[in-house]
PDB file of C-alpha atoms in Angstrom:
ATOM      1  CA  UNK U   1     140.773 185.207  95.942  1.00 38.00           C
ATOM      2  CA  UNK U   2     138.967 187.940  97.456  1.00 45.00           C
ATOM      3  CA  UNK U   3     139.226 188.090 101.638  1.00 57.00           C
ATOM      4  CA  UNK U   4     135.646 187.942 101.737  1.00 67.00           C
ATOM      5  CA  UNK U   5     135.737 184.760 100.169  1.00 81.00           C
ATOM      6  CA  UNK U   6     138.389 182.780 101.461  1.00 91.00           C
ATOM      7  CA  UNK U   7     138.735 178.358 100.594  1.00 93.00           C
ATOM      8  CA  UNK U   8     137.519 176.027 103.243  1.00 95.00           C
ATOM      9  CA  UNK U   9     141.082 175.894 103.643  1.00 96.00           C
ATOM     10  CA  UNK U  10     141.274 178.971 106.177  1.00 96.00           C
ATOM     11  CA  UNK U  11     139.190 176.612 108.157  1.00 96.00           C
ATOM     12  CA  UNK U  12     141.490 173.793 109.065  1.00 97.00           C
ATOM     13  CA  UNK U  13     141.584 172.262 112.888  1.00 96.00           C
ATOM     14  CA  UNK U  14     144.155 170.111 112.448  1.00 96.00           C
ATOM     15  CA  UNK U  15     144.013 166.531 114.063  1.00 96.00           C
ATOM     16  CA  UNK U  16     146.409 163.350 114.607  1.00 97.00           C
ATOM     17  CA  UNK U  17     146.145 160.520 112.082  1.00 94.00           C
ATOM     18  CA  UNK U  18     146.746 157.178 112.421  1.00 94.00           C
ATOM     19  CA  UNK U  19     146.907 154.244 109.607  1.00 95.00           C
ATOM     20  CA  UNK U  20     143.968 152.300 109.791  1.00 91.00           C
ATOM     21  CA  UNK U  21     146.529 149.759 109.666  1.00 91.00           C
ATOM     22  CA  UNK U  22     148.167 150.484 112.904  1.00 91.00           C
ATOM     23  CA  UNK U  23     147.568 148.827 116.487  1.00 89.00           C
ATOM     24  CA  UNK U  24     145.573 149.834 119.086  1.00 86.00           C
ATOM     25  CA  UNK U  25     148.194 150.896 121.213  1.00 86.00           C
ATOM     26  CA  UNK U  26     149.506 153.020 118.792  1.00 89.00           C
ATOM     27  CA  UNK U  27     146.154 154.902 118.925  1.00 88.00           C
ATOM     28  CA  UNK U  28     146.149 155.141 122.833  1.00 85.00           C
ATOM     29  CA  UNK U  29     149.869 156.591 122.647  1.00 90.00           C
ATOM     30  CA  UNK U  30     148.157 159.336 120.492  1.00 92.00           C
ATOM     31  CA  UNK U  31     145.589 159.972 122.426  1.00 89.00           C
ATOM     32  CA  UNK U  32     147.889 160.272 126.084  1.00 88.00           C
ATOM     33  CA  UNK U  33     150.556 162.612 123.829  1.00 93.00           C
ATOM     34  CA  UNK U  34     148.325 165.095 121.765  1.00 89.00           C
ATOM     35  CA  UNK U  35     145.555 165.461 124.595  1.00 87.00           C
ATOM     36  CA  UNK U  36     143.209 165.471 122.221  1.00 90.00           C
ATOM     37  CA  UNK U  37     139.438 163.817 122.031  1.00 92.00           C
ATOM     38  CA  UNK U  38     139.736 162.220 118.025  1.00 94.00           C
ATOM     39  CA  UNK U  39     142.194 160.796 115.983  1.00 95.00           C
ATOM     40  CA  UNK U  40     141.516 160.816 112.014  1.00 96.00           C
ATOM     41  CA  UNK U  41     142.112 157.468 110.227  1.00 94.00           C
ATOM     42  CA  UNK U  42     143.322 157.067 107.173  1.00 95.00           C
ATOM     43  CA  UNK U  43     144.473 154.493 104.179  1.00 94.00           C
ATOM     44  CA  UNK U  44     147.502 153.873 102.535  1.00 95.00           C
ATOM     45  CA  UNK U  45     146.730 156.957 100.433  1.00 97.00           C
ATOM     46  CA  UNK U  46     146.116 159.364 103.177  1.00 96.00           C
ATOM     47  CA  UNK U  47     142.442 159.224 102.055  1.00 96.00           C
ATOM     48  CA  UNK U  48     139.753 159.578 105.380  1.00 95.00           C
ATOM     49  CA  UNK U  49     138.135 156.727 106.631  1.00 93.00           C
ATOM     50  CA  UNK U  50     136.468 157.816 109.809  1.00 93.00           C
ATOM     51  CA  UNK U  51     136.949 159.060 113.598  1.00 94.00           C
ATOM     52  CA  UNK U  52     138.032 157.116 116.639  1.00 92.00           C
ATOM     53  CA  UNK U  53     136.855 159.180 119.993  1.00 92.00           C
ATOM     54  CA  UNK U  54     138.571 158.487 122.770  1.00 88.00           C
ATOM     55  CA  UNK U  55     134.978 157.878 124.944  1.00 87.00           C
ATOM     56  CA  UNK U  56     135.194 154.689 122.335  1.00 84.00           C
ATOM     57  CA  UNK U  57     138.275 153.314 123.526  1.00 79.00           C
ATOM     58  CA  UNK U  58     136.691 153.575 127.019  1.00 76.00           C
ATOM     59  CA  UNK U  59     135.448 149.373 127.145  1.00 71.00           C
ATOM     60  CA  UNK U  60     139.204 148.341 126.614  1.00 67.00           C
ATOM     61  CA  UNK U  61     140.488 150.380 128.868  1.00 63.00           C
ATOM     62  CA  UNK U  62     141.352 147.362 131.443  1.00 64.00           C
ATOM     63  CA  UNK U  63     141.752 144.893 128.455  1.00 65.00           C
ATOM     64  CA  UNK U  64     145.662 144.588 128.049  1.00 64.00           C
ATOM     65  CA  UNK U  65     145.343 141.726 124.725  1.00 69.00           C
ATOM     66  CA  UNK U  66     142.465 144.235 123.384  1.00 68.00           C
ATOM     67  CA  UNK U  67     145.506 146.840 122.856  1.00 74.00           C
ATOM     68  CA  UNK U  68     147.206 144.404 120.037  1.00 77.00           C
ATOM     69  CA  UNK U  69     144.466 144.387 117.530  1.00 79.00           C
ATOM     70  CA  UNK U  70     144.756 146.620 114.257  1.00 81.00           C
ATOM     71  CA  UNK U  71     142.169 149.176 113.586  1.00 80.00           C
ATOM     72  CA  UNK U  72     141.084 147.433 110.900  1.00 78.00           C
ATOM     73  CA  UNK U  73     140.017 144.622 113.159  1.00 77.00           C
ATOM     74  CA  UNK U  74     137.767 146.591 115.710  1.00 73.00           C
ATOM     75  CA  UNK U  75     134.144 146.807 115.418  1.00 66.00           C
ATOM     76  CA  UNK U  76     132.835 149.337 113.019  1.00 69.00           C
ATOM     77  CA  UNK U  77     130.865 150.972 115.571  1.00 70.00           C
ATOM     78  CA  UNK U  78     134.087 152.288 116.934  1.00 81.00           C
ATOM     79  CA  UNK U  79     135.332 154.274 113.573  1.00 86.00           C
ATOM     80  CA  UNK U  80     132.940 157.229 113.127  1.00 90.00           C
ATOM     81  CA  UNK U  81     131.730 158.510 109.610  1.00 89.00           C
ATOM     82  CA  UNK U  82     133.667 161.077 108.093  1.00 89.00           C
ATOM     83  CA  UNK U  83     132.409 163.344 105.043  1.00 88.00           C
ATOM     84  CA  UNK U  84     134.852 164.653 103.145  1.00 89.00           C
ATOM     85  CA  UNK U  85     134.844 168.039 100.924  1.00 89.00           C
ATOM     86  CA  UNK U  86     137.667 169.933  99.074  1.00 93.00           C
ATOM     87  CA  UNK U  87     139.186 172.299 101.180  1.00 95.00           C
ATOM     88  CA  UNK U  88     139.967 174.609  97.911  1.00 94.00           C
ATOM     89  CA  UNK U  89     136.962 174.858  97.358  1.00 92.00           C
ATOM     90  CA  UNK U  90     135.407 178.397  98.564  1.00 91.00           C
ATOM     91  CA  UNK U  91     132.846 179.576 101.084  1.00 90.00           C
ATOM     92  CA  UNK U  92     130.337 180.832  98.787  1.00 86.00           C
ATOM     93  CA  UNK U  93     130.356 176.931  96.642  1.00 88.00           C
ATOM     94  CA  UNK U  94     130.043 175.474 100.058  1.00 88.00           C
ATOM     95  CA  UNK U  95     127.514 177.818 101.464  1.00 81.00           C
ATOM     96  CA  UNK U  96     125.049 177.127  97.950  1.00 82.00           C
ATOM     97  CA  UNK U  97     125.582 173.631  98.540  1.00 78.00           C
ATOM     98  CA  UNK U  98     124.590 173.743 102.152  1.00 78.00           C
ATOM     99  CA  UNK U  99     121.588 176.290 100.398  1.00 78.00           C
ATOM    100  CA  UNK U 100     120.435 173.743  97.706  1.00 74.00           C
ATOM    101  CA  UNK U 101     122.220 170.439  97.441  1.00 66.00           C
ATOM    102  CA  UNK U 102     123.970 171.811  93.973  1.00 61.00           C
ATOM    103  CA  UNK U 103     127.330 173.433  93.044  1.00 53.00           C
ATOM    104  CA  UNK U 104     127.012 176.749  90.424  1.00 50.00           C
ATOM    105  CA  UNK U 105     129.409 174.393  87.613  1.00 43.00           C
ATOM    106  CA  UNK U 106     129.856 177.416  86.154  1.00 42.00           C
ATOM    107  CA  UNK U 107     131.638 179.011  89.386  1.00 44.00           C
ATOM    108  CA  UNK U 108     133.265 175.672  90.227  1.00 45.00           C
ATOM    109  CA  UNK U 109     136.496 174.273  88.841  1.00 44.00           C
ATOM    110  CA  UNK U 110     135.980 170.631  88.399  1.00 44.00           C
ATOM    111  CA  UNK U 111     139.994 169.933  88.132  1.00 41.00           C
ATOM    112  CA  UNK U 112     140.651 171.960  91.348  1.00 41.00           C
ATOM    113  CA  UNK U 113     137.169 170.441  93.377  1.00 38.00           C
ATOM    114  CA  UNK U 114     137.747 166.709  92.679  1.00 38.00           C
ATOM    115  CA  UNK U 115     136.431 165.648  96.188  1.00 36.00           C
ATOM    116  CA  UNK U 116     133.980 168.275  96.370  1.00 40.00           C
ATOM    117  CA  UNK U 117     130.376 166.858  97.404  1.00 43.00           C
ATOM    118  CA  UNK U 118     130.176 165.386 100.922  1.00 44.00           C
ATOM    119  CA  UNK U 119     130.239 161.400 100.656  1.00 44.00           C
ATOM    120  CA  UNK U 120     126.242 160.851 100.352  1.00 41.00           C
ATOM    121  CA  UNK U 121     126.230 158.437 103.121  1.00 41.00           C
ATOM    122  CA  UNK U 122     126.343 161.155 105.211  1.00 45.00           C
ATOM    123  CA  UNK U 123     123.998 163.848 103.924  1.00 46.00           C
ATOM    124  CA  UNK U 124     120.870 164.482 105.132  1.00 50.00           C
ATOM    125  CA  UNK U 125     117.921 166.754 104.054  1.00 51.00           C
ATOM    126  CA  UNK U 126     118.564 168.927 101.045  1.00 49.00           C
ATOM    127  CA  UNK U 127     122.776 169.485 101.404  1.00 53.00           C
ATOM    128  CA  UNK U 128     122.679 169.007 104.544  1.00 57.00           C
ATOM    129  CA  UNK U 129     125.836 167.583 106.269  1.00 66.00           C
ATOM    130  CA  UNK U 130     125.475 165.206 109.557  1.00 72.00           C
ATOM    131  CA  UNK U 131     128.723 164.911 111.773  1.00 80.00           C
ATOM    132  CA  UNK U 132     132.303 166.427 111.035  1.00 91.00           C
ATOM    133  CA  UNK U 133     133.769 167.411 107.641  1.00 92.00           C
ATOM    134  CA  UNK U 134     137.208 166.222 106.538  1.00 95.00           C
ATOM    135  CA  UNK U 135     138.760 168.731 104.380  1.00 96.00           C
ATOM    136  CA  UNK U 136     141.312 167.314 101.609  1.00 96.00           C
ATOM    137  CA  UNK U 137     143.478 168.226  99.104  1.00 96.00           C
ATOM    138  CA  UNK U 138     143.098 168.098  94.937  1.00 94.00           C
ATOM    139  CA  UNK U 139     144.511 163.915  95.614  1.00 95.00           C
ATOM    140  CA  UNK U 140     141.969 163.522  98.311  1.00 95.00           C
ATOM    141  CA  UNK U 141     144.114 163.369 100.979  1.00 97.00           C
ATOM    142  CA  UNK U 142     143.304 164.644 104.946  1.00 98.00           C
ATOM    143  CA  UNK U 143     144.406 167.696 105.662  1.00 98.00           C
ATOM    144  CA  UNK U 144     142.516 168.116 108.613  1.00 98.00           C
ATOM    145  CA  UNK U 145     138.446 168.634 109.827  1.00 97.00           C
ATOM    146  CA  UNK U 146     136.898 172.050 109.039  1.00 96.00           C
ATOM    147  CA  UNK U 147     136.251 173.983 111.850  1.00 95.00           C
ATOM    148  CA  UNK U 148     132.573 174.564 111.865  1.00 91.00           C
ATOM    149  CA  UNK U 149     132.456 177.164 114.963  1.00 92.00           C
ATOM    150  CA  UNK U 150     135.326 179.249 112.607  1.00 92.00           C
ATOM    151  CA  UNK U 151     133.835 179.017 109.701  1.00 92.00           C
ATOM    152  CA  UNK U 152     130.281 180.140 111.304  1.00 88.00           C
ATOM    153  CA  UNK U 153     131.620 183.245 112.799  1.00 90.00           C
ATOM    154  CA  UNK U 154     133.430 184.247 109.537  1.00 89.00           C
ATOM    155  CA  UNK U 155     129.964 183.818 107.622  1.00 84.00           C
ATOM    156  CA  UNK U 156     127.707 185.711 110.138  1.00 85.00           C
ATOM    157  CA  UNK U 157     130.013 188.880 109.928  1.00 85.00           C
ATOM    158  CA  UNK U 158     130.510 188.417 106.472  1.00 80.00           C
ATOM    159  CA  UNK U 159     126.838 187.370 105.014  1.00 72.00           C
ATOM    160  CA  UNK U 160     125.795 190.209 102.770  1.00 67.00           C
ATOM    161  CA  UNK U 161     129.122 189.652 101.043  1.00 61.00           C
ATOM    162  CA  UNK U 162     129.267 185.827 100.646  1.00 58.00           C
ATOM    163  CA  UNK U 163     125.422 186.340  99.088  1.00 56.00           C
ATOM    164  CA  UNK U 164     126.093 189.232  97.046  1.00 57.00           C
ATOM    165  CA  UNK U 165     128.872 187.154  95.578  1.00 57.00           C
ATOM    166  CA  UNK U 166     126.500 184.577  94.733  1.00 53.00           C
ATOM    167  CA  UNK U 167     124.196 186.856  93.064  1.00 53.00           C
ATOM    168  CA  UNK U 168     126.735 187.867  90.956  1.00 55.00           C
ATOM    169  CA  UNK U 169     127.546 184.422  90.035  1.00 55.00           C
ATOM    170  CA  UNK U 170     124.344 183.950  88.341  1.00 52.00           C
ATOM    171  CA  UNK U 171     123.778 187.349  86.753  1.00 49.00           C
ATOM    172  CA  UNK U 172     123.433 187.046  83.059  1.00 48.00           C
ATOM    173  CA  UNK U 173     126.248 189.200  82.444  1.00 48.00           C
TER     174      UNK U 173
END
């Protein structure tokens, strides 16, 4: 693969993950030992099911019982959507998605971009994405968010390329 048009997988910012399965206080243990803002959560398949900020856990902060639930028994309002996309699949196939809502099929590989369309619960206007990205492997499986500020300074120095590629991509040739 050419540098100029590296996979979403050059992207990666990793972040913890926690079974959705797992206790509160698991989750808080996370939080005080990774200082970090979001935890991913996942199912028994490693697939994404959402976010948990830590400005969430905020309300049960002086609630010592609170700490023994499971994830999976919180309110949904505390697990934020999650899109996911294939992280092999390439700038240029995500950049004419964000451009018209539509991968080129004949540019994509279907076996290699299983999970490749955002989940449509999360899309807005015209390929449009709302909130983070989850980027995941050919099984579905995190492998991390994609880090949007990364992947926007890669695309603004490397533009002309990334389009001329997908020019070439629908040449009749």
């Amino acid at each position: 693969m050419p540098l100029t048009n590296p996979s979403l997988k050059n992207f990666l910012e990793p972040v913890p993950l926690v079974p959705h399965t797992a206790k509160l206080a698991a989750l808080r243990s996370i939080f005080r030992s990774c200082n970090c803002d979001r935890v991913a959560v996942v199912n028994e398949q490693l697939q994404p099911l959402g976010l948990v900020y830590l400005r969430s856990l905020m309300p049960l902060a002086d609630r010592s019982r609170e700490w023994e639930q499971r994830l999976s028994e919180i309110t949904p309002a505390t697990l934020a959507p999650l899109s996911s996309v294939s992280a092999d699949q390439s700038v240029s196939e995500f950049w004419q998605y964000l451009q018209t809502g539509e991968i080129n099929t004949k540019t994509a590989n279907p076996q290699k971009n299983k999970i490749l369309l955002p989940d449509s619960t999360s899309l807005g206007p015209a390929g449009s994405i709302e909130g983070p990205l989850a980027l995941t492997n050919s099984d579905g499986q995190f492998l991390g968010l994609l880090d949007s500020l990364s992947l926007l300074k890669f695309v603004a120095v490397n533009t002309s390329s990334i389009v001329r590629e997908r020019a070439t991509d629908y040449s009749l040739t």
